[in-house]
XYZ file of C-alpha atoms in Angstrom:
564
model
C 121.968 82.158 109.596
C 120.644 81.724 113.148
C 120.324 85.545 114.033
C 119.130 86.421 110.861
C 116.250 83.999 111.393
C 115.697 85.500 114.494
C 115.740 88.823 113.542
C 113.066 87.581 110.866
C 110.805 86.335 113.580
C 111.174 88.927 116.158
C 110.544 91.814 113.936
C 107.262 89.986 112.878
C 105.317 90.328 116.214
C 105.548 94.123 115.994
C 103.635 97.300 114.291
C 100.432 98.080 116.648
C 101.518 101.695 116.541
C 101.836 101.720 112.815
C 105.425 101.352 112.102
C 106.911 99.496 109.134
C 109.426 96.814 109.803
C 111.178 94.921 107.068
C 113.340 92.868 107.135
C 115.617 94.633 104.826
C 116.157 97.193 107.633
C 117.387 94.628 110.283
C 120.861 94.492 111.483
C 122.845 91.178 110.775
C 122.894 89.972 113.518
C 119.967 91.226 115.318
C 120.794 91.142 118.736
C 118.063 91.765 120.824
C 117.980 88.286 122.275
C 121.371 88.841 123.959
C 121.206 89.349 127.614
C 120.507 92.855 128.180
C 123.541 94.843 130.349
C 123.821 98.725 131.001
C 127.169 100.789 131.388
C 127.420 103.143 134.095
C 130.237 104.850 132.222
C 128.738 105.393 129.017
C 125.840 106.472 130.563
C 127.656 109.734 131.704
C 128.756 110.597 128.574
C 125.758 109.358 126.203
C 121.977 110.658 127.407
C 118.931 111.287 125.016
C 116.354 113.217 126.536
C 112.496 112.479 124.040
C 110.347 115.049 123.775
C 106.397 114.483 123.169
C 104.024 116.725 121.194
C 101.737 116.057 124.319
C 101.758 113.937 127.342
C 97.670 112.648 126.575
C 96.360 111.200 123.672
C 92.799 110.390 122.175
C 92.988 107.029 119.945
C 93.920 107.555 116.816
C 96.105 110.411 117.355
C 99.077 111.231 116.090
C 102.242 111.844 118.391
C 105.481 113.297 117.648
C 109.366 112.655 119.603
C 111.877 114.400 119.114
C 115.473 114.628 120.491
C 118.919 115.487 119.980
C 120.737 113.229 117.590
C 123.551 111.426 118.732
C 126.688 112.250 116.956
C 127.869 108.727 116.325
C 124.708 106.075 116.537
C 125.039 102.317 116.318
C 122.977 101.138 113.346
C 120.726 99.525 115.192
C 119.922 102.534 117.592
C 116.070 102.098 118.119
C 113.007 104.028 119.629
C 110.894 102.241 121.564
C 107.073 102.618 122.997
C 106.885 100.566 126.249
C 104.454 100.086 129.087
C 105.727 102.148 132.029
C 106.394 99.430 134.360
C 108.825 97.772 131.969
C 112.356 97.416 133.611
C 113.897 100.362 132.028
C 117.720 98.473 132.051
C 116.745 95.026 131.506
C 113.571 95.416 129.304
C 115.100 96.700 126.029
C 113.335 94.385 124.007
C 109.941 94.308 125.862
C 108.836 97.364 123.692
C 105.308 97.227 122.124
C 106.493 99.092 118.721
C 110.059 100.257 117.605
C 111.242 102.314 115.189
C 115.004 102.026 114.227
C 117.174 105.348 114.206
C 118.675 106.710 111.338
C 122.124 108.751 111.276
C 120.704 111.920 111.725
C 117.585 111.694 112.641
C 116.115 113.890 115.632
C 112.445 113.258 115.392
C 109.837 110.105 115.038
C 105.938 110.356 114.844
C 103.540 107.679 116.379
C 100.134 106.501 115.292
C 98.398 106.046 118.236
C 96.139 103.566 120.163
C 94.460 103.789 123.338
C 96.049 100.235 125.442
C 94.266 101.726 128.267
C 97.409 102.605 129.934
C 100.750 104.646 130.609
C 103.809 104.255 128.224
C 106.913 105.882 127.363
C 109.285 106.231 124.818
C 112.644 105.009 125.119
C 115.954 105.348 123.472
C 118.258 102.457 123.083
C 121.806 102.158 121.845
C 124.482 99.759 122.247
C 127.352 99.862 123.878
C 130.963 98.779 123.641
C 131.642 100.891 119.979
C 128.232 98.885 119.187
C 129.090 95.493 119.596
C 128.338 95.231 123.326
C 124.434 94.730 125.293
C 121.379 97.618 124.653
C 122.219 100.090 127.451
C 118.890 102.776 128.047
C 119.649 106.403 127.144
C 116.699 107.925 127.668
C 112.899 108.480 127.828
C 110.287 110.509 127.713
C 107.667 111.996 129.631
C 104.764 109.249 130.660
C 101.796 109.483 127.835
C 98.625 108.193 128.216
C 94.795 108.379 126.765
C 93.180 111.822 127.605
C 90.439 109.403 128.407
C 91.084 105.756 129.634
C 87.407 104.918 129.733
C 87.280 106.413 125.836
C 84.874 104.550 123.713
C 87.300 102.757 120.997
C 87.233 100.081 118.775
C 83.066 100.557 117.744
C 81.260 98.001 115.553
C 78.274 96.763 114.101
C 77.018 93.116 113.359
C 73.386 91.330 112.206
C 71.371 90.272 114.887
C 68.423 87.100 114.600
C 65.563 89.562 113.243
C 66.114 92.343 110.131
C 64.821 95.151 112.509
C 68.162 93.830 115.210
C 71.566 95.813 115.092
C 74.276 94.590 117.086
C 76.631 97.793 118.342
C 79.868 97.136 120.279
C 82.631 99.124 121.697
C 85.394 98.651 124.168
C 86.657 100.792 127.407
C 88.835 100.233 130.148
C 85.782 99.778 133.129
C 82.907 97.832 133.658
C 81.366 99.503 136.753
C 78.859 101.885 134.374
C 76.089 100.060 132.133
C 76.882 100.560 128.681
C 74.612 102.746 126.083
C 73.593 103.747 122.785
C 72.000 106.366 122.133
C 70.073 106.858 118.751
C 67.474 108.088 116.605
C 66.542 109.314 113.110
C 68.787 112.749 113.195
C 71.931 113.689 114.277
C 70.636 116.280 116.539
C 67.624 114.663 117.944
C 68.947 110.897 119.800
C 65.827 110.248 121.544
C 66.082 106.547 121.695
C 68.511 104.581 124.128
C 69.216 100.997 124.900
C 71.846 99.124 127.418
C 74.139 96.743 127.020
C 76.277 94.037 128.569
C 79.804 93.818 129.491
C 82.482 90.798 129.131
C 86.233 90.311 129.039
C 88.444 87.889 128.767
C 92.546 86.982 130.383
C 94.904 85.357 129.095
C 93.977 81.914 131.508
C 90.445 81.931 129.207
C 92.486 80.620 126.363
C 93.886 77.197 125.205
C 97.342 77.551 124.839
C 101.116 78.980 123.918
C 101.646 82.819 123.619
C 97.987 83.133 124.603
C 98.579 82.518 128.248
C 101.301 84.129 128.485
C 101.226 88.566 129.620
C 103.340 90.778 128.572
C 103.552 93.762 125.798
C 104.189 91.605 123.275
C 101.909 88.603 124.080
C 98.430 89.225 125.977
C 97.496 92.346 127.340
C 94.229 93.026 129.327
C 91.855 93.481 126.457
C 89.829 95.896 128.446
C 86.052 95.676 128.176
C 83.983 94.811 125.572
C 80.160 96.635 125.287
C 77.516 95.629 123.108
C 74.069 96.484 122.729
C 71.670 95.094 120.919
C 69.265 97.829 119.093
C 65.976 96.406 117.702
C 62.472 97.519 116.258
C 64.356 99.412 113.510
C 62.997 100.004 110.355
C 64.645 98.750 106.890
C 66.775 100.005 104.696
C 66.728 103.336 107.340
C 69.186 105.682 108.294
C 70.239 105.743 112.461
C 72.733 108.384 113.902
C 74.248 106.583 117.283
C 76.521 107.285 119.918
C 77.953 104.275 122.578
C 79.229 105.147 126.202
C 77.381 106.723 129.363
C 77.596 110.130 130.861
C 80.158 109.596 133.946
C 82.637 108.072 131.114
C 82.374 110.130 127.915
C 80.877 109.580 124.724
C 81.823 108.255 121.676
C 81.661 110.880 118.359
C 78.047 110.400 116.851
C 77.573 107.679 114.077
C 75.267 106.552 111.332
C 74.540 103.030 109.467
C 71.435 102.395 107.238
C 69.748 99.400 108.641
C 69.330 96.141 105.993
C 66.933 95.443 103.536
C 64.173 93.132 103.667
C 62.583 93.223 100.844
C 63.384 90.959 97.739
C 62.882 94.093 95.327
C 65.610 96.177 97.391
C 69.651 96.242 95.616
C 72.193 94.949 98.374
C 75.503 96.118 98.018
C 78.630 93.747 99.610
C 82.291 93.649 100.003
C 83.862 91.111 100.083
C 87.337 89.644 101.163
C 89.431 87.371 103.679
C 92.891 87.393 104.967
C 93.588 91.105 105.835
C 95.883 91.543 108.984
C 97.042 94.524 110.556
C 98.930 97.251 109.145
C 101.747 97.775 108.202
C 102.638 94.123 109.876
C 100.422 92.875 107.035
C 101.499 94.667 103.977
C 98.287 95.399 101.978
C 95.982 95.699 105.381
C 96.090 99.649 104.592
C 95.333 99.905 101.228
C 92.849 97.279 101.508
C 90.956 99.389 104.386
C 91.461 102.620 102.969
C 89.814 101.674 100.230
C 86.933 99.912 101.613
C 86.336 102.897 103.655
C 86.346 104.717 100.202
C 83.511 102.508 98.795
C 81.445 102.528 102.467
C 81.370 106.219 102.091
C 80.272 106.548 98.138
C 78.232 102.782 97.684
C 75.647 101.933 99.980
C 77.335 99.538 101.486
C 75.018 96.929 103.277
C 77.210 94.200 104.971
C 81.029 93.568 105.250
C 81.980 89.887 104.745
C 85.362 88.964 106.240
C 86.257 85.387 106.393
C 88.896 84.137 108.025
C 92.573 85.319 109.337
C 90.762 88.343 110.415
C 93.674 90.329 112.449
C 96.284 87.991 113.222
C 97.366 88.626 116.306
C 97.856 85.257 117.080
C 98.423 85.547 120.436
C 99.927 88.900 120.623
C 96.882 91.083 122.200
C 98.017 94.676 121.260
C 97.451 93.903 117.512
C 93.501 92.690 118.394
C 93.862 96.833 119.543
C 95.362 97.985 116.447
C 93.109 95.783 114.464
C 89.593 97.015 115.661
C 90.861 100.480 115.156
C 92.398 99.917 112.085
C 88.904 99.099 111.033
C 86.783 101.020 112.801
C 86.650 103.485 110.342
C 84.028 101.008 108.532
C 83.090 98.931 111.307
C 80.994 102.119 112.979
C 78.908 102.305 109.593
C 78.455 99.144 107.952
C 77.754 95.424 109.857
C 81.319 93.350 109.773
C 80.416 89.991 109.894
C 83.502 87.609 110.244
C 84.185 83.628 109.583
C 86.558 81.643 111.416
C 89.929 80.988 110.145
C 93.185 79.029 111.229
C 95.015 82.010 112.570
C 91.648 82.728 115.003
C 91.157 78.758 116.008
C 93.952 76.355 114.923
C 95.364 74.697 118.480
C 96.315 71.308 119.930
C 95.570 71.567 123.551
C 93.382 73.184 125.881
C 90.084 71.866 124.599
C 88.222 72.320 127.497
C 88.294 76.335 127.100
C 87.837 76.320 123.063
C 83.989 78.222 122.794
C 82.694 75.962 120.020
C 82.445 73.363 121.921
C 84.615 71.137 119.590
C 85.258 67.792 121.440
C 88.893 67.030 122.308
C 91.956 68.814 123.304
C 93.053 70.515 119.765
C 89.245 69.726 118.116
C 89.439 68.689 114.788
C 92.085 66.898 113.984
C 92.149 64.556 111.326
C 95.091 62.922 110.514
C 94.467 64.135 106.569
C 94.602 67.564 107.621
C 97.672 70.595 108.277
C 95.781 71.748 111.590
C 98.288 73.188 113.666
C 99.008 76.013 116.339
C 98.091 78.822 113.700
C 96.079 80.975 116.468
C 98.855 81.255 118.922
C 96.588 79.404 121.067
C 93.585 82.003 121.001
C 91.528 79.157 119.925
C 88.848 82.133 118.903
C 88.444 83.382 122.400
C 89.576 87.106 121.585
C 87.218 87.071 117.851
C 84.349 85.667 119.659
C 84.146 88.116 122.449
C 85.067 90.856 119.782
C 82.291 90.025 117.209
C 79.019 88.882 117.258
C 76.904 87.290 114.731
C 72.975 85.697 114.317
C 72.210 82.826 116.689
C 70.925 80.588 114.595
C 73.967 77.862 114.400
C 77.108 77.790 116.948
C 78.089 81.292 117.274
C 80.572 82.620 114.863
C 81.772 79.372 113.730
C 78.635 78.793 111.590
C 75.364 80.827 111.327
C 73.454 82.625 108.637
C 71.580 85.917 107.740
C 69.716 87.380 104.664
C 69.904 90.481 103.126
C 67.533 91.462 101.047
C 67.493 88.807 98.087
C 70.505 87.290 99.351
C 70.836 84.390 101.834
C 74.594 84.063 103.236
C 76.123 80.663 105.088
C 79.540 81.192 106.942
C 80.509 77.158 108.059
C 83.723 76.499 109.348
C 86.665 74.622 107.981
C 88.186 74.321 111.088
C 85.624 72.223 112.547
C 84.549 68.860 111.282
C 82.474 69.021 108.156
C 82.225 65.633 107.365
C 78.822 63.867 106.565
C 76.657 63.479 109.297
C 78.798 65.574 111.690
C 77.063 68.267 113.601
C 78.210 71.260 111.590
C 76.905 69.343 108.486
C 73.900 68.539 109.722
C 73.211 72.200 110.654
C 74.846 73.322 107.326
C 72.252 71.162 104.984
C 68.887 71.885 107.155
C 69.789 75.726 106.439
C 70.400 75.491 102.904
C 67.324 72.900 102.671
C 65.300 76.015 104.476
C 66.224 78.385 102.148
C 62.930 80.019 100.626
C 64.498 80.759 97.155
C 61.219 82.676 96.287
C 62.552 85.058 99.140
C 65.770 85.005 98.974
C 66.776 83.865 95.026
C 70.526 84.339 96.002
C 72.353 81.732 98.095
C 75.847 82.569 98.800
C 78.525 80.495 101.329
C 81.364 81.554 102.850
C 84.422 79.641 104.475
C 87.790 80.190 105.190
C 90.010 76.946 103.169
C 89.971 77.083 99.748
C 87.752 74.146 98.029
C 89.420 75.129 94.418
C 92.515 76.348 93.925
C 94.531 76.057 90.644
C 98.105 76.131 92.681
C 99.950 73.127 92.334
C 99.778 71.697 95.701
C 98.679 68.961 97.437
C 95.624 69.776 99.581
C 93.696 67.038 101.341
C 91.677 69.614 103.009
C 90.427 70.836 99.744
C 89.681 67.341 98.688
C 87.382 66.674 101.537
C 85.409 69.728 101.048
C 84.804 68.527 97.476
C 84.147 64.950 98.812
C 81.671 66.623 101.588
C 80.448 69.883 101.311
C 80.730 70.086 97.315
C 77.522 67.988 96.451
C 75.558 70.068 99.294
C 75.987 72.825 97.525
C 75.270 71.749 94.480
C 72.403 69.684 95.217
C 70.574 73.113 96.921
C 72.490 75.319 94.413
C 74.377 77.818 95.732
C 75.362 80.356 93.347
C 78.902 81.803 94.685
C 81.191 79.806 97.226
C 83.690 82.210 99.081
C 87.000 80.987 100.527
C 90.443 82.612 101.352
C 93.713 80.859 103.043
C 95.456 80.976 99.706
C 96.683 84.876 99.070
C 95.563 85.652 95.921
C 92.340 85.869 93.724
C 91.005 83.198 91.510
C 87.280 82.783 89.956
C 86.006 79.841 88.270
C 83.156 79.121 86.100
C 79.849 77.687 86.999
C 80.978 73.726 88.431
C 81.048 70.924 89.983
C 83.576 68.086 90.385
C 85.764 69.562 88.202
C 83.843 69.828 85.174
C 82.233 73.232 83.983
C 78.289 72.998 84.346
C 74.857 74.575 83.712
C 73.836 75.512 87.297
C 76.987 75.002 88.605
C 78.671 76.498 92.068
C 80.992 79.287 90.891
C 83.907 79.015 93.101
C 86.101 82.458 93.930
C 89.496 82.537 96.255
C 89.333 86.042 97.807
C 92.499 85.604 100.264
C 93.818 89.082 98.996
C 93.006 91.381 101.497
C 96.281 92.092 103.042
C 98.637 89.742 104.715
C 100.826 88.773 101.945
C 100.264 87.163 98.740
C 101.043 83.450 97.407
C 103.072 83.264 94.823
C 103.836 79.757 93.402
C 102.980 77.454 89.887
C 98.756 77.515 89.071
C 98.026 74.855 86.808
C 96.020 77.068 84.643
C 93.202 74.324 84.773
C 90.144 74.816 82.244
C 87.284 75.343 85.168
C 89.567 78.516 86.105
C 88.399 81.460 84.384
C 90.432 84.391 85.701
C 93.615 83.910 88.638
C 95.390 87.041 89.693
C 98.258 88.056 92.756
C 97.928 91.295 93.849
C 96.053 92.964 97.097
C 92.696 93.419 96.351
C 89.086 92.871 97.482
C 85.615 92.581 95.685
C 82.379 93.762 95.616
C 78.791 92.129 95.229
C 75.770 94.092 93.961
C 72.516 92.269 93.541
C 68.631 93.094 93.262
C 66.380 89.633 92.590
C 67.078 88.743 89.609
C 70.709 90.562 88.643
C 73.987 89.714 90.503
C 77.475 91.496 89.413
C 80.974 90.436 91.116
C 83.791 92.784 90.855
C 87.559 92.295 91.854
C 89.223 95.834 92.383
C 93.039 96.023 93.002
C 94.049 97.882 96.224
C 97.273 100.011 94.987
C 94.678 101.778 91.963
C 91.326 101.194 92.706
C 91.085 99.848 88.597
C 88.513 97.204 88.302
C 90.594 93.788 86.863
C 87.340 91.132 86.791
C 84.069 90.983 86.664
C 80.891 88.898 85.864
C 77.417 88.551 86.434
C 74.517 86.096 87.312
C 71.007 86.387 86.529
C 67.883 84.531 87.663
C-alpha cells in the first residue's frame, strides 16, 4: 500500500508539457523513489538514441521523439523532459514531464512551453530483468526556445479608471523596457506605452516546496511585464503587440475595451477551480471552450475565483498555466480571486503580500486553513495578475462594468465584523450608486451554501458575517467555488427563500476534479449538478440571464434570469 500511495502522489506533481498521467497507468510498485544506480554492463548492450523534430522551439509548439524500440522494455520504461544540467545517472526522477513507454512504441510528441531554458529528452529503463535501479539509455539532442526573450504568457486585467487596460507578459530579461504597442487597426499601431518589470525567487515566499529549486518545485519564473494602457475609449476595439525591438515581438492582438455606460449589454464568464491540464482533468475542455465563447460572444471580463492554477509550489505549472490560458487571456480582462491553493500557509508571515498579521494569517481555530498553497502564500498570483487598487490588491478590490458592480473579498483572510477586510467590504457595497450600476454581484472563493452533507464552520461564519451585508445592500448573485460541482439557489437569506433575496451559485466546476458525495437536497436549492462546466452572465440595466453550460457538449443544463 505504501508505493502505491506514492506512486499516487508523485505522478500528481507532473503534466506542464501536456501529458496525461493516471494513476491507472502506474506500475505497482512505483519505484522511482529507490536510490537511483546505473549498470555499466547493460549499458553496452541496451542504448536508445531520441530523435527531435527540431532542436528550437517557439511556445506552444509541438515536438516530436522518436527512437528505436527496445525489443524487450520494462513496463515502466519512461521518457523524460529534463533541464540539461540534471545529473543524467542519478537524476532519473528529476524530469519536468514523463511519458511512460509502451511495448512497441518508437515515437512520443510534446506540447511545448518556453521555461526559458535548455532540456533534453531522456530514456529510462530499469535494470536487473526490471526489478533493479533506473539506469539512463539515452537522450536527445539539447532543445530550447528559438527565442528565450519570446513574449509568452500575455494578459489583460481592469485598471482604477474604465479608459485603463492592464497588459502583461513574461520573458526571460529585464535589461530592455517593456512595450505595447497599439492603436485602432491592425496595420496602423501608432500608439506605445512602457512598462515595468518584477520577479520573484523562491526565498520571496513563506514556506515548504516554495523555497525549495528544482524542476519539479520552483523554477526562475522569468520576468514579468506589464503596462498599463489608458485614455482608451469604451466599448472600442485595440489591436496590441508587447515586447521591444532588440527582443522580438509578440503576434499582434485585439480586446474591446469595457463599457461604461448603464444602457451597454456586458457579457461574463464565469467559473472557479480550473487547474492545469491534463493534471486537472476538465482544465482543457473548460478552456477550449471558453476560448470558443471569447471568439463568438463579446466577451467583456473573465471572472476566475479561486484555485486558479494549482501549482502549489511547483513553478513549471504557473508556466503551463498562463499559456494554457493565454489563448483568452490576450483578448478578454482575467480577473482572479484568491483561493486556498494560492494563499493557505502556516509560517512565513513576514513575506505573505496582504499584509495579514501573523505567521500563517488567519487562523481561527474554527477553520480547515492549512498548507494548501505549497507555501506560495500568493506571491507567484500576485506578481502574475493585477487587479483595481481600490482595496488590498488581489485579495479584495472591485470594478464595474457597465451596469454591473463586482466585489472579489477573500475567504482566506479574516472577514469577521469589524475586521479590516469587512470594513472595506461594507463601505464599497454602501458606495454602490445602484442608479449606475443596478447590478451588484460578489465573488469569493469558500462556499457560503452548499447542500453537501458536511460540516463546514467556514460556511457558517460567512452566513454569521458576511450574509446580512449582503443582504442588507442587496446583492443580487453571490459567487463561490472550493466545492467541485455546480449548485444554484433561489433568492435567500438565512436559509429561508425570500423576496429580494441573495441568490447563491457554487461554480467550483471548472476543471480540477469534481466532488462527489450525499447533497441534502435542501428546499432553498433549486438546481445541483457534477460535471465540468462553467457559466455565463449577460446583462443590460434592467435584464440579467445566468447560464450553466457543460464542458464535454457545450449543451446548456440551467438557466434563469433577474430583472430590475
Amino acid at each position: 500500500m505504501l508505493s502505491n500511495l506514492k506512486g499516487e502522489e508523485h505522478v500528481h506533481i507532473n503534466g506542464p508539457f501536456g501529458k496525461v498521467h493516471s494513476n491507472i497507468e502506474i506500475p505497482s510498485p512505483f519505484n522511482c523513489n529507490r536510490s537511483i544506480g546505473i549498470s555499466s554492463d547493460s549499458l553496452s548492450v541496451r542504448i536508445i538514441d531520441l530523435q527531435v523534430s527540431s532542436t528550437h522551439y517557439l511556445n506552444k509548439d509541438f515536438l516530436d521523439v522518436s527512437w528505436i524500440p527496445l525489443s524487450n522494455p520494462c513496463k515502466d520504461d519512461f521518457i523524460g523532459i529534463y533541464f540539461v544540467e540534471i545529473p543524467r545517472e542519478t537524476g532519473a526522477c528529476d524530469y519536468v514531464d514523463y511519458e511512460f513507454i509502451q511495448i512497441g512504441q518508437n515515437n512520443s510528441t510534446w506540447f511545448m512551453i518556453n521555461l526559458r531554458r535548455q532540456l533534453e529528452f531522456r530514456y529510462y529503463s530499469r535494470n536487473e530483468n526490471c526489478t533493479g535501479n533506473y539506469e539512463f539509455l539515452g537522450k536527445s539532442s539539447i532543445v530550447e526556445p528559438s527565442n528565450f526573450n519570446e513574449p509568452t504568457q500575455v494578459h489583460l486585467a481592469f485598471g482604477d479608471r474604465n479608459d485603463e487596460m492592464f497588459v502583461s507578459y513574461v520573458t526571460n530579461s529585464n535589461e530592455v523596457i517593456p512595450q505595447c504597442q497599439y492603436g485602432f487597426d491592425s496595420t496602423s499601431l501608432h500608439f506605445q506605452s512602457n512598462g515595468t518589470t518584477i520577479t520573484y525567487e523562491a526565498s520571496d515566499m513563506c514556506e515548504g516546496k516554495a523555497n525549495i529549486t528544482g524542476p519539479q518545485t520552483f523554477i526562475n519564473p522569468g520576468y514579468m511585464h506589464t503596462i498599463l494602457l489608458n485614455n482608451l475609449n469604451p466599448s472600442t476595439i485595440y489591436y496590441y503587440r508587447v515586447g521591444n525591438n532588440e527582443h522580438g515581438w509578440s503576434r499582434i492582438y485585439h480586446f474591446i475595451n469595457r463599457p461604461e455606460n448603464i444602457d451597454d449589454e456586458v457579457n461574463l464568464i464565469a467559473y472557479g477551480d480550473m487547474g492545469v491540464s491534463p493534471v486537472q482533468p476538465g482544465a482543457k475542455a473548460t478552456i477550449d471552450r471558453v476560448a470558443t465563447r471569447v471568439q463568438t460572444n463579446n466577451v467583456t471580463a473573465i471572472l476566475h475565483i479561486g484555485d486558479v492554477s494549482y501549482a502549489r509550489g511547483i513553478g513549471a505549472l504557473w508556466d503551463s498555466f498562463m499559456t494554457q490560458i493565454e489563448m483568452v487571456t490576450s483578448s478578454v480582462p482575467y480577473m482572479v480571486g484568491i483561493g486556498n491553493h494560492e494563499y493557505d500557509h502556516v509560517s512565513g508571515g513576514e513575506k505573505d503580500p496582504s499584509g495579514a498579521p501573523g505567521p500563517g494569517g488567519f487562523r481561527p481555530i474554527w477553520g480547515n486553513y492549512g498548507y494548501d498553497s505549497g507555501g506560495e502564500c500568493a506571491v507567484p498570483l500576485v506578481r502574475r495578475f493585477h487587479s483595481p487598487s481600490n482595496g488590498n490588491g488581489l485579495f479584495w478590490y472591485s470594478f464595474d462594468i457597465g451596469p454591473i458592480h463586482i466585489v472579489y473579498y477573500s475567504t482566506e483572510h479574516d472577514f469577521r465584523r469589524f475586521s479590516p477586510q469587512y470594513t472595506w467590504l461594507e463601505n464599497d457595497l454602501r458606495s454602490v450608486n445602484r442608479s449606475r450600476t443596478p447590478w451588484l454581484i460578489v465573488g469569493s472563493h469558500r462556499p457560503m451554501y452548499t447542500s453537501l452533507v458536511v460540516i463546514d464552520p467556514i460556511g457558517l461564519m460567512l452566513q454569521l458575517h458576511i450574509e446580512p451585508l449582503l443582504y442588507k445592500y442587496q446583492v443580487d448573485l453571490n459567487l463561490y467555488g472550493h466545492i467541485h460541482s455546480y449548485e444554484r439557489t433561489c433568492p435567500m437569506y438565512q436559509h429561508q427563500c425570500v423576496e429580494n433575496g441573495i441568490t447563491q451559485i457554487l461554480i467550483g466546476m471548472g476543471g480540477h476534479d469534481l466532488t462527489y458525495g450525499n447533497y441534502s437536497g435542501t428546499k432553498w436549492s433549486l438546481y445541483h449538478d457534477i460535471d465540468f462546466g462553467y457559466t455565463h452572465i449577460w446583462a443590460n440595466k434592467t435584464y440579467l440571464i445566468f447560464n450553466y453550460y457543460h464542458t464535454h457538449d457545450d449543451h446548456l443544463v440551467d438557466q434563469f434570469h433577474l430583472n430590475k
